[in-house]
Coordinates of C-alpha atoms in Angstrom, one line a residue:
X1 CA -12.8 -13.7 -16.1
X2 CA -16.3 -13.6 -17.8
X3 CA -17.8 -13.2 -14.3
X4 CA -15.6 -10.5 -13.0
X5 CA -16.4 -8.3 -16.7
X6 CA -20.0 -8.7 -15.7
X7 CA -19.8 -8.1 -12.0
X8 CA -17.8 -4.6 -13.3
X9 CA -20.4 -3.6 -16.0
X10 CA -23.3 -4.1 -13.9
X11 CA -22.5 -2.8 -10.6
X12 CA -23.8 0.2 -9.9
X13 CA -23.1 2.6 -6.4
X14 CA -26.6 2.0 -5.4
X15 CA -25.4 -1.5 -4.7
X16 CA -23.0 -0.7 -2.4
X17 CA -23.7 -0.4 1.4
X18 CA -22.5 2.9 3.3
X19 CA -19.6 0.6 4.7
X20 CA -18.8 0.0 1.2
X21 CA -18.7 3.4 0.1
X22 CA -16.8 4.5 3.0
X23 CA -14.1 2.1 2.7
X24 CA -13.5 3.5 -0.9
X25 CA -13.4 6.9 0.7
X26 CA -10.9 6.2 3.1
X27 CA -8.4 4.1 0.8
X28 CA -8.4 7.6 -1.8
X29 CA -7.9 9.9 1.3
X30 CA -5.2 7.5 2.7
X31 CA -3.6 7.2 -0.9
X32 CA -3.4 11.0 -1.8
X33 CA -1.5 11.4 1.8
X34 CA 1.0 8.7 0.9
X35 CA 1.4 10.4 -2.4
X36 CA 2.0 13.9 -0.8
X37 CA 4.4 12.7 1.6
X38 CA 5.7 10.4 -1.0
X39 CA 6.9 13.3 -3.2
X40 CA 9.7 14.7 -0.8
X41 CA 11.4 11.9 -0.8
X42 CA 14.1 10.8 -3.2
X43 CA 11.9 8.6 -5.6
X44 CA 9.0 10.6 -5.1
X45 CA 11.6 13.5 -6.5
X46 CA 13.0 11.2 -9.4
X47 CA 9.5 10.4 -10.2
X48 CA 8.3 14.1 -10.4
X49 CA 11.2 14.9 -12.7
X50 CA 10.3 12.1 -14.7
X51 CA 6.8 13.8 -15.8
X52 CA 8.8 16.8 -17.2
X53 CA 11.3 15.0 -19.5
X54 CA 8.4 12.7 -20.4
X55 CA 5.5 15.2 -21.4
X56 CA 1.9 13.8 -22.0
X57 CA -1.2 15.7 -23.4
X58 CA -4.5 15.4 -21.0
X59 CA -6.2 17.0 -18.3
X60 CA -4.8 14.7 -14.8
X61 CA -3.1 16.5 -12.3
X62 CA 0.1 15.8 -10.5
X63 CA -1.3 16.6 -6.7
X64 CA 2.5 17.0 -5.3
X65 CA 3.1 20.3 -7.8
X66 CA -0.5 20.9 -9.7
X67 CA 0.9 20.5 -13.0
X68 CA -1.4 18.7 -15.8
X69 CA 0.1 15.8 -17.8
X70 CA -1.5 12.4 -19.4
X71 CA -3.4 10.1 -17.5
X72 CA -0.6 7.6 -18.3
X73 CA 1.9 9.9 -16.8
X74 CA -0.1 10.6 -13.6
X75 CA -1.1 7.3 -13.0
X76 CA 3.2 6.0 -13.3
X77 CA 3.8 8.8 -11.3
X78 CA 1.4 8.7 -8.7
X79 CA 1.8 4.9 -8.5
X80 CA 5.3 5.0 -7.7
X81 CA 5.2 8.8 -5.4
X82 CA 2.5 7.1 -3.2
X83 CA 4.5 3.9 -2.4
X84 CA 7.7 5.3 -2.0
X85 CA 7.3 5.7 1.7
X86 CA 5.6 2.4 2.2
X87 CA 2.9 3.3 4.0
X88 CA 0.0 2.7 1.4
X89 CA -2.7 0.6 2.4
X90 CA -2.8 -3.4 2.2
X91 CA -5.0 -6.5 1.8
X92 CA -4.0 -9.5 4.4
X93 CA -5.2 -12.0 1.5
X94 CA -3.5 -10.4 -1.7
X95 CA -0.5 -10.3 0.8
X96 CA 0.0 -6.7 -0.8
X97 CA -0.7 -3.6 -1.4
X98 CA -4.1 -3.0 -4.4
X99 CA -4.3 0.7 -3.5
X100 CA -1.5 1.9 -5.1
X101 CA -1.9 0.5 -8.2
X102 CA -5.6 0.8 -8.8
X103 CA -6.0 4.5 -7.1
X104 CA -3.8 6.4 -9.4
X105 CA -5.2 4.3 -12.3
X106 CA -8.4 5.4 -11.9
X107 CA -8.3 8.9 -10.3
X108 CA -5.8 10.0 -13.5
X109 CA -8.8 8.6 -15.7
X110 CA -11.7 10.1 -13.7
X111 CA -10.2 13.7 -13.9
X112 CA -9.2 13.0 -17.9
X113 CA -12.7 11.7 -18.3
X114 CA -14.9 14.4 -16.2
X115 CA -16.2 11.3 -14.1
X116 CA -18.5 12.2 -10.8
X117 CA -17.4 10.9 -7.7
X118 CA -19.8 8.1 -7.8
X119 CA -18.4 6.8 -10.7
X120 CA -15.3 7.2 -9.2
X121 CA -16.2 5.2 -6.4
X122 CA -17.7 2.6 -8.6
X123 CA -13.8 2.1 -10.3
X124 CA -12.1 2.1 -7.0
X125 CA -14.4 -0.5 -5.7
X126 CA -14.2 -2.5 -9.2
X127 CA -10.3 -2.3 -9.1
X128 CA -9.8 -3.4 -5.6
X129 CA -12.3 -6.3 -5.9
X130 CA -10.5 -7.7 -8.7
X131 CA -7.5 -6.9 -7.6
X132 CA -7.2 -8.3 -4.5
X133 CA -8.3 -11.5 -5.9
X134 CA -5.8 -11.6 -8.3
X135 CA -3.1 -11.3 -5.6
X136 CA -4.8 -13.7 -3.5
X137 CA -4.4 -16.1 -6.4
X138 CA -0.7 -14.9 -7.1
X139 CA 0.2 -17.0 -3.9
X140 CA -1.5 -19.8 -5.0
X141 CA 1.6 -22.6 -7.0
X142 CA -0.7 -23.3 -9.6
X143 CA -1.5 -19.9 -10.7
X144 CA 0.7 -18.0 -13.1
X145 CA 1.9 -15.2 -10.8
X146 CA 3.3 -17.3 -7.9
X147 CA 6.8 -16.8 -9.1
X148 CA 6.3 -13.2 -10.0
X149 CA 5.7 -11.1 -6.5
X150 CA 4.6 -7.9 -6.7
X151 CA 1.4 -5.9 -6.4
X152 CA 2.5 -4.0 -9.7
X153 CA 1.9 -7.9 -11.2
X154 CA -1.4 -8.6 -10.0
X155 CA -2.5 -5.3 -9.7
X156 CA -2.4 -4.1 -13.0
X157 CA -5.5 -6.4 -13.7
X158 CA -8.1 -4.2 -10.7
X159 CA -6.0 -1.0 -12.5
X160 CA -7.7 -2.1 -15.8
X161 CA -11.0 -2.8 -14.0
X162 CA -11.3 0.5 -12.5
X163 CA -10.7 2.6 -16.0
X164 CA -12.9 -0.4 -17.8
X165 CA -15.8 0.8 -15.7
X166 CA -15.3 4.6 -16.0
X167 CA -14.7 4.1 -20.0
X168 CA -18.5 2.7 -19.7
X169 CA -16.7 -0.6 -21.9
X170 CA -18.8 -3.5 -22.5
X171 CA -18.1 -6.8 -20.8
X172 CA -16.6 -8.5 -24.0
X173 CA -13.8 -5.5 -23.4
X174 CA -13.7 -4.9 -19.7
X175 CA -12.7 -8.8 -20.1
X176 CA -10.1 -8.0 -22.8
X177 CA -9.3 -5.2 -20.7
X178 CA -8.3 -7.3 -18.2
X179 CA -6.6 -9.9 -20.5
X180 CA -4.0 -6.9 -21.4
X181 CA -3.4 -6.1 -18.1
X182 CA -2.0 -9.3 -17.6
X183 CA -0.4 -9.8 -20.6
X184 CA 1.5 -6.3 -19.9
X185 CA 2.1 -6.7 -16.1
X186 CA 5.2 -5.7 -14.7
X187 CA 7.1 -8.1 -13.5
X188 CA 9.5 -7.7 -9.8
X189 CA 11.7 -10.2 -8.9
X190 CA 13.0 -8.6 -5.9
X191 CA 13.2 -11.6 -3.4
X192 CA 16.3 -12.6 -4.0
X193 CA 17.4 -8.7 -3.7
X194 CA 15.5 -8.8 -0.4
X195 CA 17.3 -11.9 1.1
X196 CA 20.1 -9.6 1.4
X197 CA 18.7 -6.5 2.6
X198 CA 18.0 -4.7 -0.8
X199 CA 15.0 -2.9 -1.9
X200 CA 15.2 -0.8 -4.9
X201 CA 13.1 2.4 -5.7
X202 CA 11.2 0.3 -8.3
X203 CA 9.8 -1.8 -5.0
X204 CA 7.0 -3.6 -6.1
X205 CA 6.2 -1.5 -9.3
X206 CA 3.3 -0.1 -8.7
X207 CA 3.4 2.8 -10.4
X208 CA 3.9 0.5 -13.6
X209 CA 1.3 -1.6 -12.8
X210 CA -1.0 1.7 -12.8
X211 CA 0.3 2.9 -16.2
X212 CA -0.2 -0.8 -17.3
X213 CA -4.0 -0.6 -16.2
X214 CA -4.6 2.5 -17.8
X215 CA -3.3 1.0 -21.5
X216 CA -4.7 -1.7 -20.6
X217 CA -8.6 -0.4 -20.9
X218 CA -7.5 2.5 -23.3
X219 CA -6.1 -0.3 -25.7
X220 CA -9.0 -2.3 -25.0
X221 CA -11.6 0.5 -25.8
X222 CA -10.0 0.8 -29.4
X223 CA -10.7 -3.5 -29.9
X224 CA -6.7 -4.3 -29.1
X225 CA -7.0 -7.9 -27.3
X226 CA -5.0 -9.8 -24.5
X227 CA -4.4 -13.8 -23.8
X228 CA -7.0 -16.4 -23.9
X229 CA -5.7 -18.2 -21.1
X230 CA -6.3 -15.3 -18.7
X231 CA -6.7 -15.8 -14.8
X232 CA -9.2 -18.1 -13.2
X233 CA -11.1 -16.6 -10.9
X234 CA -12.9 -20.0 -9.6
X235 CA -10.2 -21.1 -8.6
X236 CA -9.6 -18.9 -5.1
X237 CA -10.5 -18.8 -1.8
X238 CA -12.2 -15.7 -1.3
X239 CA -15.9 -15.3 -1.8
X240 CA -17.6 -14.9 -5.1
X241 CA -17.8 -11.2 -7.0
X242 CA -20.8 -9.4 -5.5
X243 CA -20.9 -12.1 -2.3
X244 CA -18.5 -9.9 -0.5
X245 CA -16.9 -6.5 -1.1
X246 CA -13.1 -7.1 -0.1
X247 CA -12.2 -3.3 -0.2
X248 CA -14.0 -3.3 3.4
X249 CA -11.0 -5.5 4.7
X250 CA -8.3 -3.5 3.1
X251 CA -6.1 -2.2 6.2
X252 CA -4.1 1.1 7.2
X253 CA -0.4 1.4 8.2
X254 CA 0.2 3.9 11.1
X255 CA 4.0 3.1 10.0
X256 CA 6.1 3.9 6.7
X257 CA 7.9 0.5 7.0
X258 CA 7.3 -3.1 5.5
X259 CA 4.0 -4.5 6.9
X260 CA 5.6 -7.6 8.1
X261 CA 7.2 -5.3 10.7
X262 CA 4.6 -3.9 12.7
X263 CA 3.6 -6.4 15.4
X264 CA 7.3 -6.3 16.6
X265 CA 7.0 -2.5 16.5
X266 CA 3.8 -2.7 18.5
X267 CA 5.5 -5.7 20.6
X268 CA 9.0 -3.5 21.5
X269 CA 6.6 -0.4 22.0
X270 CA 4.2 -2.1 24.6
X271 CA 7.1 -3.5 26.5
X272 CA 9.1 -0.4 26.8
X273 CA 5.8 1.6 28.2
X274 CA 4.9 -1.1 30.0
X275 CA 8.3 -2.0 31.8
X276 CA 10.1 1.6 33.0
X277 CA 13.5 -0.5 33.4
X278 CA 13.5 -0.8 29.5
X279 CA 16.0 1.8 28.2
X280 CA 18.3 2.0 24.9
X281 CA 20.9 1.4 28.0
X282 CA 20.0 -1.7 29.2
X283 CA 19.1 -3.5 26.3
X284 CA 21.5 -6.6 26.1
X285 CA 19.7 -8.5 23.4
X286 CA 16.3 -8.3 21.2
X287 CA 14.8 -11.3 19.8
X288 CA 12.1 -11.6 17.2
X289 CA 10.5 -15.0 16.2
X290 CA 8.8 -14.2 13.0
X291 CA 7.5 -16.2 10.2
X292 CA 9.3 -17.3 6.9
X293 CA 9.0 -14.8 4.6
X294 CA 9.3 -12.0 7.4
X295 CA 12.5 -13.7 8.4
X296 CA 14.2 -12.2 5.6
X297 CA 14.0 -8.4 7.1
X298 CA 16.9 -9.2 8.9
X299 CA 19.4 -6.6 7.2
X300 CA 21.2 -4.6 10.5
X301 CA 22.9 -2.3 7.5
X302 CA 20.5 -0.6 5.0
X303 CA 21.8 1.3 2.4
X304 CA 19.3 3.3 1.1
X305 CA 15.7 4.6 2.6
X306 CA 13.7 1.7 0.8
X307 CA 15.8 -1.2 2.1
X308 CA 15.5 0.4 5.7
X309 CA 11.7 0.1 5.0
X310 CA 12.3 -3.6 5.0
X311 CA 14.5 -3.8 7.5
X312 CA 13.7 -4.8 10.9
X313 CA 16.8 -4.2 13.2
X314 CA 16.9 -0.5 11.6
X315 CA 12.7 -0.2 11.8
X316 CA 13.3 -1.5 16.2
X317 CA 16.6 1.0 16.3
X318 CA 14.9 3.7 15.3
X319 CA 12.3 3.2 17.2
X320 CA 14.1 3.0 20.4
X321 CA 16.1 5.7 19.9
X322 CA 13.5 8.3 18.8
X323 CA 10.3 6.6 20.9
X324 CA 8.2 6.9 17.2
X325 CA 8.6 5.8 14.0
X326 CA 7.7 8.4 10.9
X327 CA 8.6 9.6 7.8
X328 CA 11.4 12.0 8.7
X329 CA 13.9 8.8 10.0
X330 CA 13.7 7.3 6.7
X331 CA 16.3 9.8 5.4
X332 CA 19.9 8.8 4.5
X333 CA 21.3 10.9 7.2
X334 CA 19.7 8.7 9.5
X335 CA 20.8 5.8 7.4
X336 CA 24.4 5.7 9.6
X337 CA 22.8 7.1 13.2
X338 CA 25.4 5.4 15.6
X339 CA 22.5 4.9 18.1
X340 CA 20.2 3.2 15.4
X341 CA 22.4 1.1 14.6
X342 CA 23.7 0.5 18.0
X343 CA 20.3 -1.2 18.5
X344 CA 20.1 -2.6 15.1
X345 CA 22.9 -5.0 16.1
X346 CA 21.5 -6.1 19.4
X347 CA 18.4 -7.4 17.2
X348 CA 17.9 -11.5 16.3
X349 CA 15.2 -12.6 13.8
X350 CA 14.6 -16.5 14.6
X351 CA 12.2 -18.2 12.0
X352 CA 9.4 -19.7 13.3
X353 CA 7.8 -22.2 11.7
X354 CA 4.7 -22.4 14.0
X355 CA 4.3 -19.1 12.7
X356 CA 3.7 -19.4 9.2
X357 CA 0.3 -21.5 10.3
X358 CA -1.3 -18.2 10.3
X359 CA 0.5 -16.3 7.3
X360 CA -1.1 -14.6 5.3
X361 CA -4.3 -14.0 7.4
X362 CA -2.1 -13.0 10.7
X363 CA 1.2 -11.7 10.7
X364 CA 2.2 -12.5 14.5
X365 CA 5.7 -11.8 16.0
X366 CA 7.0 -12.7 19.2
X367 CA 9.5 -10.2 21.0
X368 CA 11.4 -11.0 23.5
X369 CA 14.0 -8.4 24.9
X370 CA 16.9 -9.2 27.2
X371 CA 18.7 -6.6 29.8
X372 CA 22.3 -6.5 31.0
X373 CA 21.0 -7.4 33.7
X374 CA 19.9 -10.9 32.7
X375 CA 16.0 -9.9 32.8
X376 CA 13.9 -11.4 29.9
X377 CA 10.9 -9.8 28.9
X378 CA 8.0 -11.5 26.2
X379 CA 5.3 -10.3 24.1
X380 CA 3.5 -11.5 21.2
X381 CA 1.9 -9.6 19.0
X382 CA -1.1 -11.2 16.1
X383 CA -2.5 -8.8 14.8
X384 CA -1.1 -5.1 14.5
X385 CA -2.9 -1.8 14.4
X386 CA -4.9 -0.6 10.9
X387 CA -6.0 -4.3 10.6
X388 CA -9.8 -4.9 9.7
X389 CA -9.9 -6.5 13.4
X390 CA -8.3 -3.7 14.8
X391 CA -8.3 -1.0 13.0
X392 CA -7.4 2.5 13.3
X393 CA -10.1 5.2 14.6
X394 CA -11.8 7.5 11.8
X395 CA -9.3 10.3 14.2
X396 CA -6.3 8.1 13.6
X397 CA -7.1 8.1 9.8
X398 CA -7.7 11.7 10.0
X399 CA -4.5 12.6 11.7
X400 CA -2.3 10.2 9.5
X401 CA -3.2 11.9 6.5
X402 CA -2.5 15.4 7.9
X403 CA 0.6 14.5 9.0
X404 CA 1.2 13.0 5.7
X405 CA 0.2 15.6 3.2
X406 CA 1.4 18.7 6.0
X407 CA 4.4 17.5 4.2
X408 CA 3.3 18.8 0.7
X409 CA 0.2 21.1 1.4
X410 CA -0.6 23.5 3.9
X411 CA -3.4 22.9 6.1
X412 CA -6.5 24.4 4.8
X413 CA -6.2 22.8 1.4
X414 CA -5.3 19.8 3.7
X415 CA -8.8 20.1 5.5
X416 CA -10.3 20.7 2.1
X417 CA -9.5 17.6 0.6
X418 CA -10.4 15.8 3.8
X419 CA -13.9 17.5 3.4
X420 CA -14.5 16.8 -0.2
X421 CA -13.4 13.3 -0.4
X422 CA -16.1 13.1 3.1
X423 CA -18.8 14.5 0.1
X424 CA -17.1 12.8 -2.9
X425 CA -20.7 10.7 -3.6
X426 CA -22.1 14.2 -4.1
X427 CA -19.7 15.7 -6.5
X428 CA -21.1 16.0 -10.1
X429 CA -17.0 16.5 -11.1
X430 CA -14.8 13.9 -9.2
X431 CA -12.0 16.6 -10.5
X432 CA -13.6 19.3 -8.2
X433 CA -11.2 16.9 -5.7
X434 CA -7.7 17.4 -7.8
X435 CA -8.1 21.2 -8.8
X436 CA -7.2 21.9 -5.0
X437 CA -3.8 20.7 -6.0
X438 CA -3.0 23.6 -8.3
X439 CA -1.5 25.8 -5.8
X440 CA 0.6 22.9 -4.9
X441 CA 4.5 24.2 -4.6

């Protein structure tokens, strides 16, 4: 932990390359679309209505309605609007999601604060190093966290980073800083719920692993301390703080569902453009060899828009039916579409346990789709699109978070934000960025 405090205290942005930078600039951009989009639905709403009936004094806006509140509150609330729709960004190694849990954290900070956008940049690169070490350790059996999934959990500690470094704390407190944050981490014991096709609103609790982060420093600034026996660092796989800058491998999700689902997306969608004789019609049977943990998305029934997020037989049947796969199916409406769910109960998830070989570095699927008329067709897919290996196009980024925040925001404050966070480096206010959010509705 000693290390990480000094790698946050010392690192300055004229240490980071222009890949560096840029990766920051893209996770913030793809954030404040998820959080935009985020707000319409029904947690997003719950969440929104939370800020009222919980009132905080400070200077962060809410960038769904442009009203002011506490950083506390806008880092919750952000936190848990922007990974509602579950299409926040991810690290293969953390197996998770650092983005939404450090973003918010620091953005509600950096407006409270009057930060500039290089310091800005600074926090979000400090948070996601951290953090995504701390989830690649979570999977590790000897570390604390394995039992306690979540990206709330591990999280919390990069969320603690990030304000650490904008609060200008010494090491001695960035480390206690990051001591709190795991002492306070939330905790989300969902597996269980997920084995049979449940995934609550709380998801992963990011939002409270934001809020936690943001204490976290705050406390720590004041001389509040956390556990002695605080994370080891040494002890993963990934290169040393400073060696490499992780942020640069975070990836993108072109689709608000579970992760774990997209290479049999990208499988079913290749097949059905490549073979013309593939239609909803003549579909007998779909197959999906997957590994362990991704064998559990097998609910054909969802119940509510999170566990259909999670669910890969209502993911494939929308799909199908629709020939994309966006926001606007995730709706409860949609929830009991006969067609959907028509195909939903033609789909088969087979564990494979040659699979898990390449978990969590690959998430490969094989999809193999059956006709009525005894035809068998195969694909597998290793690596799906928004991955650092095959990433999406600076367009595709572009165009996702248009569609995202056209949701929320009309499109010349849309192309504003897209210019400023393009400048952000340059800005001598990183709130210039969140006052375009006061004429939110």
């Amino acid at each position: 932990m000693k290390k990480a405090a000094q790698f946050i205290k010392y690192l300055r942005f004229s240490d980071l390359d222009e890949s560096t930078i840029q990766s920051a600039k893209n996770c913030l951009l793809d954030f404040i679309g998820a959080v935009l989009s985020g707000a319409n639905t029904k947690a997003g709403k719950i969440a929104l209505k939370f800020a009222k009936i919980s009132p905080g004094i400070g200077q962060s806006t809410l960038w769904p309605n442009g009203e002011k509140t506490s950083p506390q509150n806008a880092a919750f609330i952000h936190g848990t609007v922007g990974s509602a729709l579950n299409i926040d960004d991810g690290h293969r190694m953390a197996a998770g999601h650092p983005g939404s849990v450090v973003i918010p954290a620091a953005c509600s900070i950096a407006e409270n604060n009057d930060s500039s956008g290089k310091e800005l940049i600074e926090a979000i690169v400090c948070g996601y190093e951290v953090a995504v070490r701390s989830g690649e350790l979570h999977r590790n059996d000897s570390s604390p966290f394995a039992v306690f999934p979540g990206s709330g959990r591990w999280g919390s500690i990069g969320a603690a980073a990030a304000v650490a470094k904008l609060l200008g704390l010494d090491s001695g407190k960035i480390e206690q800083a990051m001591a709190i944050g795991e002492t306070f981490a939330p905790v989300s014991p969902i597996i269980d719920d997920l084995k049979i096709g449940i995934m609550p609103m709380t998801q992963y609790c990011s939002g409270w692993g934001a809020l936690v982060g943001v204490n976290a420093a705050l406390l720590a600034q004041e001389g509040f301390t956390g556990i002695s026996t605080t994370i080891d660092f040494s002890k993963g796989s990934l290169p040393k703080f400073g060696e490499s800058f992780e942020i640069k491998n975070t990836y993108f999700k072109p689709y608000p569902s579970c992760r774990w689902t997209h290479p049999s997306i990208e499988g079913i969608m290749e097949l059905m453009k490549k073979h013309k004789e593939l239609r909803k019609g003549t579909i007998k049977k779909i197959s999906i060899r997957i590994f362990s943990i991704g064998s559990h998305l097998g609910e054909k029934r969802p119940q509510t828009m999170e566990s259909a997020q999670y669910s890969l037989p209502f993911v494939i049947g929308a799909i199908i039916t629709d020939g994309e796969l966006n926001p606007d199916q995730f709706t409860e409406k949609r929830l009991n579409d006969s067609e959907i769910l028509g195909i939903a109960d033609k789909v088969e998830l087979i564990y494979s346990p040659e699979l898990d070989s390449y978990f969590p570095k690959s998430i490969p699927s094989e999809v193999e789709i059956e006709t009525t008329s005894g035809q068998f067709y195969t694909t597998k897919i290793m690596t799906p699109k928004g991955d650092v290996t095959h990433p999406m196009s600076k367009e595709e980024l572009l165009n996702k978070f248009r569609k995202l925040a056209s949701r929320q925001i009309d499109s010349k404050t849309s192309e504003k934000v897209v210019g400023i966070v393009k400048n952000l480096d340059k800005l001598a206010r990183a709130s210039e960025l969140f006052n375009l959010f006061k004429g939110s509705p």
